[in-house]
XYZ file of N, CA and C in Angstrom:
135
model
N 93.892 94.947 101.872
C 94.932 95.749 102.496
C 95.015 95.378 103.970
N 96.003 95.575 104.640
C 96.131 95.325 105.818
C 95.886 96.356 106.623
N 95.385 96.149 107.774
C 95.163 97.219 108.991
C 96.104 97.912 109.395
N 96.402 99.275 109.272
C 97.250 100.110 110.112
C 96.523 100.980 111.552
N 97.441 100.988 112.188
C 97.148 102.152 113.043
C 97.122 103.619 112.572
N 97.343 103.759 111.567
C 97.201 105.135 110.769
C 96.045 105.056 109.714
N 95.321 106.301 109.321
C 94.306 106.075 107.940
C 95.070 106.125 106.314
N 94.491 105.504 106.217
C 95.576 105.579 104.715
C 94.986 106.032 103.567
N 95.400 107.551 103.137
C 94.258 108.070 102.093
C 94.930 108.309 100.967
N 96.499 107.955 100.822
C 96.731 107.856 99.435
C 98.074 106.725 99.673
N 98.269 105.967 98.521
C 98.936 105.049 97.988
C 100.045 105.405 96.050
N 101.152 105.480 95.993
C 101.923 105.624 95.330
C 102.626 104.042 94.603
N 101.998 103.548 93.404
C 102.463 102.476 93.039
C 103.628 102.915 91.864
N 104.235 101.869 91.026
C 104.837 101.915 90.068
C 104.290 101.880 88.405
N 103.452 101.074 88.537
C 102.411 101.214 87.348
C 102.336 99.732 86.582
N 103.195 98.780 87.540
C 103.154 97.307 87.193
C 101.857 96.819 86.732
N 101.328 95.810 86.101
C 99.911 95.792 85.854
C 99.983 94.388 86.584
N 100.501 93.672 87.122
C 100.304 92.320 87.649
C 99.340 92.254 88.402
N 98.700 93.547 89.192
C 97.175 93.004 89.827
C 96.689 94.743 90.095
N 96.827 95.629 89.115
C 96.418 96.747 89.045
C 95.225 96.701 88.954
N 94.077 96.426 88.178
C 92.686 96.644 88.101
C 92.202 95.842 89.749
N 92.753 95.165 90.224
C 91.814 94.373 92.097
C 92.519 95.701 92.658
N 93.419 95.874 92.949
C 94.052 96.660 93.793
C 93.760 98.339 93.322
N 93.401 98.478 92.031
C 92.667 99.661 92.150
C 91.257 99.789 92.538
N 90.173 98.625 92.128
C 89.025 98.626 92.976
C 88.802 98.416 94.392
N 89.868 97.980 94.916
C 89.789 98.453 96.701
C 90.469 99.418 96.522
N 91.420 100.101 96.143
C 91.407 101.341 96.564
C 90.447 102.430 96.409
N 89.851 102.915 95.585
C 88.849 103.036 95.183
C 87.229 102.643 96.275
N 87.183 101.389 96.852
C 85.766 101.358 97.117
C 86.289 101.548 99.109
N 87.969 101.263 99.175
C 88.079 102.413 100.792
C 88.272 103.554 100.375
N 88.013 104.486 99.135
C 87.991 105.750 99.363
C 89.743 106.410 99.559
N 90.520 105.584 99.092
C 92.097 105.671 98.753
C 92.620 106.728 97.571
N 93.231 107.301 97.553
C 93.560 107.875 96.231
C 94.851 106.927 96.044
N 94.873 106.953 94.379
C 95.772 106.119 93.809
C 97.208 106.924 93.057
N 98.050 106.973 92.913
C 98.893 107.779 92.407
C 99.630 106.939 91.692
N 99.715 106.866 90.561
C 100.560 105.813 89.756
C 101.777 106.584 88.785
N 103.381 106.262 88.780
C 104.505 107.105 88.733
C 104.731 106.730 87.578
N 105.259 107.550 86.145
C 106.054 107.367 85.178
C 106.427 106.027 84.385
N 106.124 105.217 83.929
C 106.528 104.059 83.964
C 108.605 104.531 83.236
N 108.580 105.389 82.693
C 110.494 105.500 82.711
C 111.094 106.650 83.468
N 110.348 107.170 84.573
C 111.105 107.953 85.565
C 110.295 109.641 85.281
N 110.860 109.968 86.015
C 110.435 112.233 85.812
C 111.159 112.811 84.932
N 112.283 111.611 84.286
C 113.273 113.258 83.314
C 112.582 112.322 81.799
N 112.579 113.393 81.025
C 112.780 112.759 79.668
C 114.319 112.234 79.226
N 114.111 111.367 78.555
C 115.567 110.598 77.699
C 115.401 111.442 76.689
C-alpha cells in the first residue's frame, strides 16, 4: 500500500478476486479492516 498522510483503518473493495488473498493479507497484517460489497449490488433482482 502506499503511504498516506492519513491512517487508513478501513478499505471498501468490490470483491474482484484478481489479487484478493495478497491484498487481504496486508490488510490484515497493517491491522486494516476489509469490507468487501455485493458482488450484484444492495437491491435484490
Amino acid at each position: 500500500m502506499v503511504r498516506a498522510p492519513f491512517p487508513i483503518r478501513a478499505v471498501q473493495v468490490d470483491g474482484g478476486s484478481e489479487f484478493m488473498s495478497d491484498f487481504e493479507e496486508v490488510c490484515e497484517r497493517l491491522g486494516v479492516k476489509l469490507f468487501v460489497l455485493p458482488l450484484w449490488g444492495p437491491y435484490p433482482k
